[in-house]
XYZ file of C-alpha atoms in Angstrom:
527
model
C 11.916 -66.965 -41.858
C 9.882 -68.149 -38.900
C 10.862 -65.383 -35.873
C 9.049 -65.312 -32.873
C 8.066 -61.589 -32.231
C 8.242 -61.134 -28.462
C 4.939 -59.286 -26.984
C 4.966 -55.232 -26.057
C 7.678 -55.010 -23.525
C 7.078 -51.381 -22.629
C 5.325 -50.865 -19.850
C 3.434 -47.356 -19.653
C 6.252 -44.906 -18.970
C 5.267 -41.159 -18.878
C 8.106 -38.799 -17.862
C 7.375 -35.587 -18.568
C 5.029 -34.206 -20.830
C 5.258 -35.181 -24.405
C 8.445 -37.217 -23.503
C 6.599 -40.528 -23.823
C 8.852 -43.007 -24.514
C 7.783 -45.160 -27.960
C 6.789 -49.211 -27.383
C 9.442 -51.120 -27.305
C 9.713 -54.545 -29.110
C 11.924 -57.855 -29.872
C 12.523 -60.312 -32.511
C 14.167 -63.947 -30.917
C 15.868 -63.205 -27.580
C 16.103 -59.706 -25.946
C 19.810 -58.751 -25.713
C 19.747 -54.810 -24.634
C 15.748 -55.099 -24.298
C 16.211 -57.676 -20.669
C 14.274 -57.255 -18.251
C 12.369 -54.572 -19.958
C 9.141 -56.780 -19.697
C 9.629 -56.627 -15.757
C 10.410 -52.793 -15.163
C 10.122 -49.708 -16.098
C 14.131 -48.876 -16.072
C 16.977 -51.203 -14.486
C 18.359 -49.291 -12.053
C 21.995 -50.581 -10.612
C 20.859 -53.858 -8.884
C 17.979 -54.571 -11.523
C 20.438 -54.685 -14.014
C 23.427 -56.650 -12.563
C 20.640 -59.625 -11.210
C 19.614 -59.318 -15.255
C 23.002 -58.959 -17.187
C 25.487 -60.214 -14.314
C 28.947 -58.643 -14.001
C 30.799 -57.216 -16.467
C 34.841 -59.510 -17.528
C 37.865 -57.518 -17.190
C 39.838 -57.260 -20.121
C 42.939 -56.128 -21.836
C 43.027 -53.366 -24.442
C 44.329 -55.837 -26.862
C 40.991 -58.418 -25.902
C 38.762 -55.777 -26.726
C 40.493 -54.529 -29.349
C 39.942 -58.590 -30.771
C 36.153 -58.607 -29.299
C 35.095 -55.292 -31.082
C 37.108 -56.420 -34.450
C 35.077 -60.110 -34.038
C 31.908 -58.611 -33.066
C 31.751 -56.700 -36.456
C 30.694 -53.661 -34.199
C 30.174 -50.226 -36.230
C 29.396 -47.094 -34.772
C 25.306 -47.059 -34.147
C 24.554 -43.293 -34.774
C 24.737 -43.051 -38.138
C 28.464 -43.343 -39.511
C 29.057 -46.870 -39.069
C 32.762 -46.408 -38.526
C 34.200 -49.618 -37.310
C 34.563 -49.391 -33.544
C 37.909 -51.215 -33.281
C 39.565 -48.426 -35.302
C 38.588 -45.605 -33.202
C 39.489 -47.528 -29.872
C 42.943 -48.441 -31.677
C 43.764 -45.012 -32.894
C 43.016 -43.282 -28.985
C 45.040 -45.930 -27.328
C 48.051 -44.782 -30.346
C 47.763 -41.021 -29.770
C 47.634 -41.046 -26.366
C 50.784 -43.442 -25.810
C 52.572 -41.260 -28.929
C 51.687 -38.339 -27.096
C 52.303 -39.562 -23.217
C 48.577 -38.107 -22.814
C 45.670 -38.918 -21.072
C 42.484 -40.158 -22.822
C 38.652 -39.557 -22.578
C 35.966 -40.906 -23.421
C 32.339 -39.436 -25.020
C 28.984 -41.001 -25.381
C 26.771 -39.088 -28.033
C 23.159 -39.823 -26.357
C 21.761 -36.752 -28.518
C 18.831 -37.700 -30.479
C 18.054 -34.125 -32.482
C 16.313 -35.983 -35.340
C 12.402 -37.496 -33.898
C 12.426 -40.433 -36.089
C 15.406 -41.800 -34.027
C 14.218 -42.885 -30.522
C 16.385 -45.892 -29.456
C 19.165 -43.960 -27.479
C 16.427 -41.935 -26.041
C 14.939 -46.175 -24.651
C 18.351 -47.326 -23.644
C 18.965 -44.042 -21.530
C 15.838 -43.932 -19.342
C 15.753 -47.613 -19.372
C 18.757 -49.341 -19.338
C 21.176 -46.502 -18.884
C 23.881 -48.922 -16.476
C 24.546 -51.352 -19.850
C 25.742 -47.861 -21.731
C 27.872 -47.281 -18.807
C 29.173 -50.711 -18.943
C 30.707 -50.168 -22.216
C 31.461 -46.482 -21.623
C 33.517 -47.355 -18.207
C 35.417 -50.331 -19.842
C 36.779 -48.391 -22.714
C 37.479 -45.435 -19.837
C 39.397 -48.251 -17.712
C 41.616 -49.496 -20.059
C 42.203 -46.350 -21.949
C 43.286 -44.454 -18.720
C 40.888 -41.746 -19.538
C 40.509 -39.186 -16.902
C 36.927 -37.543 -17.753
C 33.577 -39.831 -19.594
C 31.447 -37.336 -20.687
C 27.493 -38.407 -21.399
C 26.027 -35.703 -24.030
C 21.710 -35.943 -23.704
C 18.924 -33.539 -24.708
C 15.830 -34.054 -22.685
C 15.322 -33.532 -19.241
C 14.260 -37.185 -19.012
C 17.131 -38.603 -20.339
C 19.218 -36.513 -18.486
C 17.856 -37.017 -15.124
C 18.164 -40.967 -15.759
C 21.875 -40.968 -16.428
C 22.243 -38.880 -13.663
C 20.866 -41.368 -11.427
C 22.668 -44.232 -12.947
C 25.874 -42.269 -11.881
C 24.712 -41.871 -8.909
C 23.851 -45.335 -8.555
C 27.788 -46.102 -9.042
C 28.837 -43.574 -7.075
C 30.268 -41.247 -9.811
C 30.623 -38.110 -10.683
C 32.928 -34.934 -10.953
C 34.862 -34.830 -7.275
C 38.255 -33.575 -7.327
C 40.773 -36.215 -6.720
C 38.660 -39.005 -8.909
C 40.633 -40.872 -10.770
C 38.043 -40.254 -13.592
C 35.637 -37.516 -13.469
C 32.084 -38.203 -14.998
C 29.835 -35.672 -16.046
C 26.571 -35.370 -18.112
C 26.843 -32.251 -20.670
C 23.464 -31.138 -21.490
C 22.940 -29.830 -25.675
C 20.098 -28.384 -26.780
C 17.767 -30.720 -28.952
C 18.298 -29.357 -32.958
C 19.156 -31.992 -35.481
C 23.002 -31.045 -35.542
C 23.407 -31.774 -31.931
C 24.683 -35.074 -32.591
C 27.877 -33.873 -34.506
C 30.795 -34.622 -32.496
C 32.659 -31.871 -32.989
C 29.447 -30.040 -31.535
C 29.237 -31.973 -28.195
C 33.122 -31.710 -27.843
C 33.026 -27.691 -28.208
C 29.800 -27.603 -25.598
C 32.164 -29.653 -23.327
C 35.026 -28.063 -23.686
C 32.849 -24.433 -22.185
C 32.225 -23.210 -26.072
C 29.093 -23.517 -28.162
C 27.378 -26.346 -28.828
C 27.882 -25.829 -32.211
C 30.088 -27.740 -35.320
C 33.394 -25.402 -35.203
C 34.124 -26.090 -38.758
C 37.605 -27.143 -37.804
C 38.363 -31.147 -39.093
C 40.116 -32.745 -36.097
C 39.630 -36.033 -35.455
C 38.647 -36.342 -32.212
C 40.816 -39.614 -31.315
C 43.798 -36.432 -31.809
C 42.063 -33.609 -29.499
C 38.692 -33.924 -27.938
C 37.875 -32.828 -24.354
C 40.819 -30.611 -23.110
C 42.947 -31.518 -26.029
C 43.218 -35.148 -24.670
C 42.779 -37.989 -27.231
C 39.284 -39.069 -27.298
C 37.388 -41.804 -27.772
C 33.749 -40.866 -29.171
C 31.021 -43.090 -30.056
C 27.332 -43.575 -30.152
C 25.202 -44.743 -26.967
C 23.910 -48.015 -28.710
C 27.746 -48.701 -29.755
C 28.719 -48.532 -25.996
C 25.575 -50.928 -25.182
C 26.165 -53.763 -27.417
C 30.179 -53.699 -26.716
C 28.812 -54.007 -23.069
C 26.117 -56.783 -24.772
C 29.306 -58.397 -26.462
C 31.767 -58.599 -23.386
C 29.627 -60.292 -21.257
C 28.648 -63.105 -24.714
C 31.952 -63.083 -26.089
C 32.570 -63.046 -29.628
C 31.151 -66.207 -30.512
C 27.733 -66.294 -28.510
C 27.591 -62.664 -30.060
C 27.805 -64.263 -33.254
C 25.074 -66.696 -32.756
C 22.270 -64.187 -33.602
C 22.119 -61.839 -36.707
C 23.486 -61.810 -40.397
C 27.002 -63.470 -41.627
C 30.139 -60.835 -41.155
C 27.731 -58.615 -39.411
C 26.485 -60.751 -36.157
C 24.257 -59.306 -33.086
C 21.425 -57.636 -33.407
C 20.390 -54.020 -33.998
C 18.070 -51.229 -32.591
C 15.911 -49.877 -34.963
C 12.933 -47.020 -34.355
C 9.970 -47.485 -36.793
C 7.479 -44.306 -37.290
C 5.975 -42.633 -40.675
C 2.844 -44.952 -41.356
C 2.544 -47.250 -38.358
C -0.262 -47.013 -35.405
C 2.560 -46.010 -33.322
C 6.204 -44.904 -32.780
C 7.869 -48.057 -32.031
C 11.615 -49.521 -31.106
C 12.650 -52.914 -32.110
C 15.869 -54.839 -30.963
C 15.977 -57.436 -33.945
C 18.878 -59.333 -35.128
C 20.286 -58.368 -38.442
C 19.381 -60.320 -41.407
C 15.582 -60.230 -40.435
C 13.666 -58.861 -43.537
C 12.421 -55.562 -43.600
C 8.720 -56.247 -44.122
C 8.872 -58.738 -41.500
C 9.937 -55.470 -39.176
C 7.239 -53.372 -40.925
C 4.608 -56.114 -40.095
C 5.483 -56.622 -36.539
C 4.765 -52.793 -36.152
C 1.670 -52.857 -37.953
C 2.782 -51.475 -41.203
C 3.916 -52.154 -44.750
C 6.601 -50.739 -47.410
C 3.261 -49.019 -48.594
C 4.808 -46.536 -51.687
C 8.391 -46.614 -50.048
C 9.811 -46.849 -46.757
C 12.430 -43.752 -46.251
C 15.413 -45.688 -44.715
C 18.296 -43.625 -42.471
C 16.093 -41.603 -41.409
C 16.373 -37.351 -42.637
C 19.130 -37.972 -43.822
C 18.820 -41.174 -45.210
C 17.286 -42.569 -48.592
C 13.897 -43.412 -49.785
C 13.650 -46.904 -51.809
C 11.196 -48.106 -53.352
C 8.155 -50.771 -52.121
C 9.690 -53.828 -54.636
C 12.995 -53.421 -52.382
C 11.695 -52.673 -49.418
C 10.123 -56.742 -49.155
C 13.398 -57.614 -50.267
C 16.132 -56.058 -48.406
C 17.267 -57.459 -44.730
C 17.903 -55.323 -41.678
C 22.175 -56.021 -43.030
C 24.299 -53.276 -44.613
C 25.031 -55.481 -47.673
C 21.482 -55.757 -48.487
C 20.928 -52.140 -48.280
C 24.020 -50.401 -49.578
C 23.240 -53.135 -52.432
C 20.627 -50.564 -53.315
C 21.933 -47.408 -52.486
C 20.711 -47.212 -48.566
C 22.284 -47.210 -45.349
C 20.681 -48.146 -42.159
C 22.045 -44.749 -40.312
C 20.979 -44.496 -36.939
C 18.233 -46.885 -37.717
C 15.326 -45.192 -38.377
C 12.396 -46.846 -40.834
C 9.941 -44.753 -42.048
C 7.098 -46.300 -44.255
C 4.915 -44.017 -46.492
C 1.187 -44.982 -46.770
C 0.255 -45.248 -50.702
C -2.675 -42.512 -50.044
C -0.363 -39.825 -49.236
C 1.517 -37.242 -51.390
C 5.118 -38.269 -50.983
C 6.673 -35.415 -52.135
C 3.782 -33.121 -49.676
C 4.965 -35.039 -46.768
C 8.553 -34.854 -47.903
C 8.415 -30.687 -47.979
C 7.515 -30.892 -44.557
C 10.522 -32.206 -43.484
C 12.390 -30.525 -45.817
C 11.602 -27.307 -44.304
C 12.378 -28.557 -41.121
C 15.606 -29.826 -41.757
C 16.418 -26.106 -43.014
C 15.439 -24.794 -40.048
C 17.436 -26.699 -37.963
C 20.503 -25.270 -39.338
C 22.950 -24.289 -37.191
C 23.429 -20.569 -39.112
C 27.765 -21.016 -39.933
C 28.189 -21.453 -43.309
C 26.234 -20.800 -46.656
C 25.465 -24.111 -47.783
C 23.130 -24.294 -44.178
C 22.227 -20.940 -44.267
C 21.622 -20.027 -47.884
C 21.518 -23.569 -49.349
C 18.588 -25.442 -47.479
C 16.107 -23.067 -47.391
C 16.711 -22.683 -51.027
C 16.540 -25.991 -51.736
C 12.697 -26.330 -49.334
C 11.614 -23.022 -51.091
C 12.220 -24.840 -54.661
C 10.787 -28.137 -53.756
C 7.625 -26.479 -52.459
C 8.202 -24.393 -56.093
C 7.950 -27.923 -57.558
C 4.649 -29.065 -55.717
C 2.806 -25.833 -56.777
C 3.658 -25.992 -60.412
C 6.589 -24.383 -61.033
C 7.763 -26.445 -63.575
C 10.709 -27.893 -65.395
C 12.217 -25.301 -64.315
C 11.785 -25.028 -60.771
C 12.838 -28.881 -60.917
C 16.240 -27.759 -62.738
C 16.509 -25.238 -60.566
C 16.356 -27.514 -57.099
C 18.726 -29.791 -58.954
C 21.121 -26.945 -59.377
C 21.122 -26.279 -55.881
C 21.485 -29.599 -54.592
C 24.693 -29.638 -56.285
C 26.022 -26.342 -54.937
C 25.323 -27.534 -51.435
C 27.046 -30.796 -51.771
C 30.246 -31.057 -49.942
C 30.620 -27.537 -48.918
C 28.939 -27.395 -45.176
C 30.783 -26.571 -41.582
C 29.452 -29.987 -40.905
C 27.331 -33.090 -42.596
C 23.891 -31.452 -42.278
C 24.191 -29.767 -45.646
C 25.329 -32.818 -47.621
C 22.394 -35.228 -45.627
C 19.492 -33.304 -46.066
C 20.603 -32.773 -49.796
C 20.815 -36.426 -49.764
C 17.056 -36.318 -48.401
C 15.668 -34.471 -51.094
C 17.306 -35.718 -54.099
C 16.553 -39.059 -52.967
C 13.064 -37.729 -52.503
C 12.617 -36.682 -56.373
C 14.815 -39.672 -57.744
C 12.414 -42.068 -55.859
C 8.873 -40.669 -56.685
C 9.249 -39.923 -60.471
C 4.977 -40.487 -61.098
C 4.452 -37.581 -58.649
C 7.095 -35.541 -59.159
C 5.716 -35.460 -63.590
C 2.230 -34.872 -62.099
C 3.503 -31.635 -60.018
C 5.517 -31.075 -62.772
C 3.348 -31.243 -65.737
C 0.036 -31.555 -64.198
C -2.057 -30.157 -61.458
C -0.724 -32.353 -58.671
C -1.229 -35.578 -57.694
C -4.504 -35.265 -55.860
C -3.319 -36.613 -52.646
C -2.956 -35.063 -48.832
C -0.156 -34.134 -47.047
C -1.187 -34.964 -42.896
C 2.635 -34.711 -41.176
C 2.812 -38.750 -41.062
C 6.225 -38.210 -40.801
C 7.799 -36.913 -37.268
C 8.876 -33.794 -36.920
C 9.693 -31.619 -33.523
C 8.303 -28.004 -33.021
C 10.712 -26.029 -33.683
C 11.482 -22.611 -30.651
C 14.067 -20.046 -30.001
C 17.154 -21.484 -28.238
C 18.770 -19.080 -26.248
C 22.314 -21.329 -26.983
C 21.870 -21.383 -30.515
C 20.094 -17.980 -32.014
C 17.679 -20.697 -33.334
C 15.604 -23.536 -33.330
C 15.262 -25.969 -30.498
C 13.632 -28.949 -30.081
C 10.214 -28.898 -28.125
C 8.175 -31.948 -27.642
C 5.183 -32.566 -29.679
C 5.190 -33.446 -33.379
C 4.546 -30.340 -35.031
C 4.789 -28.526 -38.559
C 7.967 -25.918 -38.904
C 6.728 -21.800 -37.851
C 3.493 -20.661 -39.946
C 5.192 -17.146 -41.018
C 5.480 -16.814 -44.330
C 7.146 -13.954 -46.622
C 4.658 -11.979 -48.730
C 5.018 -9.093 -51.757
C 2.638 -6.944 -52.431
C 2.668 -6.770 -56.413
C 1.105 -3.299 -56.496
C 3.346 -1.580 -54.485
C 7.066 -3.508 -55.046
C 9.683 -1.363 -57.358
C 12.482 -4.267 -57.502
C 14.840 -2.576 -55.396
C 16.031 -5.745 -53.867
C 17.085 -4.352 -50.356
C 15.257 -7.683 -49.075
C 17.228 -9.826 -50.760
C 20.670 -8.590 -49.193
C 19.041 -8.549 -45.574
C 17.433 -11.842 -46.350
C 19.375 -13.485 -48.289
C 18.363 -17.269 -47.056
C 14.610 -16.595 -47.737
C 14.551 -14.465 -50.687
C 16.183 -14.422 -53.985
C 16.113 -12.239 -56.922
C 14.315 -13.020 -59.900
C 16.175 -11.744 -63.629
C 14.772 -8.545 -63.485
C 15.851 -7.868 -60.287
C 12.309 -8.537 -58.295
C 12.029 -10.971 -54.973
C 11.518 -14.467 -55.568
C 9.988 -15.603 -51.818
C 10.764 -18.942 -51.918
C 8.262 -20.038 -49.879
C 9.797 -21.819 -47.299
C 8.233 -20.825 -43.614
C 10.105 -18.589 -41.553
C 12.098 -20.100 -39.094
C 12.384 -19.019 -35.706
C 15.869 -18.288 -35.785
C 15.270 -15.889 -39.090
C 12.397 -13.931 -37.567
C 14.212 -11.155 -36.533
C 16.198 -10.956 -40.143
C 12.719 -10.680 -41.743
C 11.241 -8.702 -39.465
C 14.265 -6.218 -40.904
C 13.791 -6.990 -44.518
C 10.117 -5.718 -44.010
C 10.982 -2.227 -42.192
C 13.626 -1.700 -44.757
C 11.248 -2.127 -47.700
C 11.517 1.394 -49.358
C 8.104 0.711 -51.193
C 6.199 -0.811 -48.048
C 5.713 -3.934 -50.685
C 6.803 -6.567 -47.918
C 5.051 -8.137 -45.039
C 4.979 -11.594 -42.991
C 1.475 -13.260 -42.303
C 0.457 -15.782 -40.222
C -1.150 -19.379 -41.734
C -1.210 -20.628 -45.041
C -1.834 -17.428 -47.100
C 0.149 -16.176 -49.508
């Protein structure tokens, strides 16, 4: 396949400290991407001289458009769009209700960019779609969930630009609710609690938010790329749409590629293009696998990886999904199942603390993979198994089930390295952090983990015993519970997952109540 791969179109765009925004690249014709060679961001009149005016159309056109566009849901799901605009328009005419309307723009996971490049750079085309669906809906609020400061200071000016906002006597009332950057920020249920005035946090309660969303209206909720191709696809129509990407699934796609590449980069390509063709254009390979999904997607192996296309069919033929569209290559001098730890232990301590699968489960599951790497055995390996299965379907919300996803994949995929941790002395290869991970800090929202800025590993603090000095009475175990486990006779098994921030306090307990003084934290890598 002969593509043209358009040159760099990101022009050097600092906005805060380690907020840089990745390069930003295109395969055939820019679609989302305009205009991006010529500025920085498009504010209101950039973008109208670039894209033009937006049609007016019926609820029953777009419900046709969105159905003929093939458009899915872009932040991970990949619900068909048509379906969720169908079943708000039902309850809210069944119900004599008003609607609204939410666009997720939280990005808690670092090898997802794309939402973060359409927000501070073409924030007006998400609006587009956003204020259609609000239009013909009747909604009375459009909400706009972000994390950064940067991303939330450019849809603020985009509203501004338009002359919205959150006035009394507004027909509709649009307003930007700021969530703190963790992994599970993204979960809808999440940003509807924040902007209903509760926590930003899952609820645990399965409504469908097309039923009751903001103020109990009917809600339509979807992802900010979703909003920006429906706004890409209304101004095409269906068939011009159509004339880029794969068969049954036409247009193109946003896709962020990090891991083992120079640099973090974000590529608008049509679908159908082949993976390695992607990989290529960002100075990369399939290398020993190419994690697809992102953390909570799958890893497949090299062989597929120059086979597959940037199309669902091709991937879920093997067992992948693109997600959010994150593709993370893995350089063939690396330890896969090293680097894989490291995010491992991350995703555990981005839980958001409800429920025991998040709680107990994933740092389980990171202490027994980490087990694995330092020679624990067929047993440790039986053991992580064991727990991957407990976790499975049991969580408050889908971070549980994805990052046990993660890791199984992660063993499943790498069966050479896994036998040498396994029955060897490890596979003799560093782990450097190739893949991106944010530093995790107290929240003050969630008891926990926020995002900061820089990649960085999860918190140095480790659990130690002193041998000499413990009796087994396993007080540490019921004030710790997510750390430390019991061993058969009763003695703490640390698991050796790091201590995340939001568990310091709990340990810092489990080592005053140590009736034998056999417990302490350090600092580093000792043990």
């Amino acid at each position: 396949m002969n593509l043209p791969a358009m040159p760099d179109r990101s022009p050097a765009l600092r906005q805060g400290a380690g907020d840089v925004l990745p390069d930003v690249r295109t395969v055939g014709l820019p679609r989302i991407t305009a205009g991006f060679d010529e500025v920085e961001r498009l504010d209101r009149v950039t973008h109208l001289n670039v894209h033009g005016s937006m049609p007016t159309l019926t609820e029953g056109e777009l419900l046709d458009l969105s159905e003929l566009m093939g458009l899915r849901g872009r932040g991970g799901a990949g619900f068909p769009f048509y379906k969720k605009l169908k079943a708000v328009g039902e309850a809210a005419r069944r119900r004599g209700s008003p609607t609204a309307v939410v666009v997720n723009g939280c990005e808690g996971e670092p090898a997802c960019r794309k939402d973060a490049v359409i927000l501070r750079r073409a924030p007006h085309l998400m609006l587009d779609g956003a204020l259609m669906c609000a239009e013909i809906l009747g909604a009375r609020e459009l909400v706009i969930s972000v994390t950064r400061d940067s991303n939330e200071q450019s849809v603020r000016d985009a509203l501004a630009e338009r002359g919205l906002g959150t006035k009394r006597g507004r027909q509709l009332r649009a307003r930007i609710v700021r969530m703190p950057e963790r992994f599970v920020s993204g979960e809808s249920s999440g940003i509807i609690s924040a902007a209903n005035g509760g926590l930003p946090l899952p609820p645990g309660k399965k409504v469908s938010a097309s039923e009751s969303g903001i103020g109990g209206m009917p809600t339509l909720f979807s992802n900010t790329e979703t909003f920006t191709q429906l706004a890409v696809g209304a101004r095409m129509g269906a068939i011009r749409f159509g004339s880029a990407g794969a068969p049954g699934e036409p247009g193109t796609a946003m896709l962020t590629v990090s891991g083992s590449v120079p640099r973090q980069t974000v590529v608008e390509t049509p679908t159908g293009v082949p993976m390695s063709y992607i990989l290529q254009m960002c100075g990369g390979n399939p290398g020993q696998g190419v994690l697809v999904g992102g953390y909570h997607g799958n890893w497949i192996d090299p062989n597929i990886a120059s086979m597959v296309t940037i199309a669902r069919e091709s991937l879920e033929a093997h067992k992948a999904t693109l997600g959010a569209g994150a593709l993370l290559p893995l350089d063939p001098g690396l330890c896969p199942l090293g680097e894989s730890l490291r995010v491992a232990q991350w995703l555990a301590a981005e839980t958001a603390g409800q429920c025991g699968p998040c709680r107990l489960g994933l740092p389980r599951m990171a202490g027994l993979l980490q087990d694995v790497l330092n020679g624990g055995g067929q047993a440790a390996l039986e053991q992580l198994r064991q727990t991957a299965v407990a976790v499975k379907g049991r969580g408050v919300c889908k971070h549980p089930d994805g990052s046990m996803r993660f890791v199984m994949s992660t063993i499943n995929a790498f069966t050479d390295d896994l036998a040498a941790h396994v029955l060897g002395g490890g596979c003799g290869r560093p782990t450097v952090g190739v893949l991106p991970l944010l530093k995790s800090e107290p929240s003050p929202l969630l008891g926990g983990p926020a995002g900061g800025g820089a990649p960085a590993a999860a918190s140095n603090k480790r659990l130690v015993v002193d041998w000499t000095l413990c009796k087994g009475h396993g007080l540490c175990a019921g004030v710790l519970p997510e750390i430390v486990r019991l061993d058969r006779d009763g003695y703490p098994d640390i698991a050796g997952t790091p201590v995340p921030p939001h568990l310091d306090a709990a340990a810092q307990r489990a080592v005053a109540r140590c009736p034998a003084l056999a417990l302490r934290m350090e600092e580093g890598g000792r043990r």
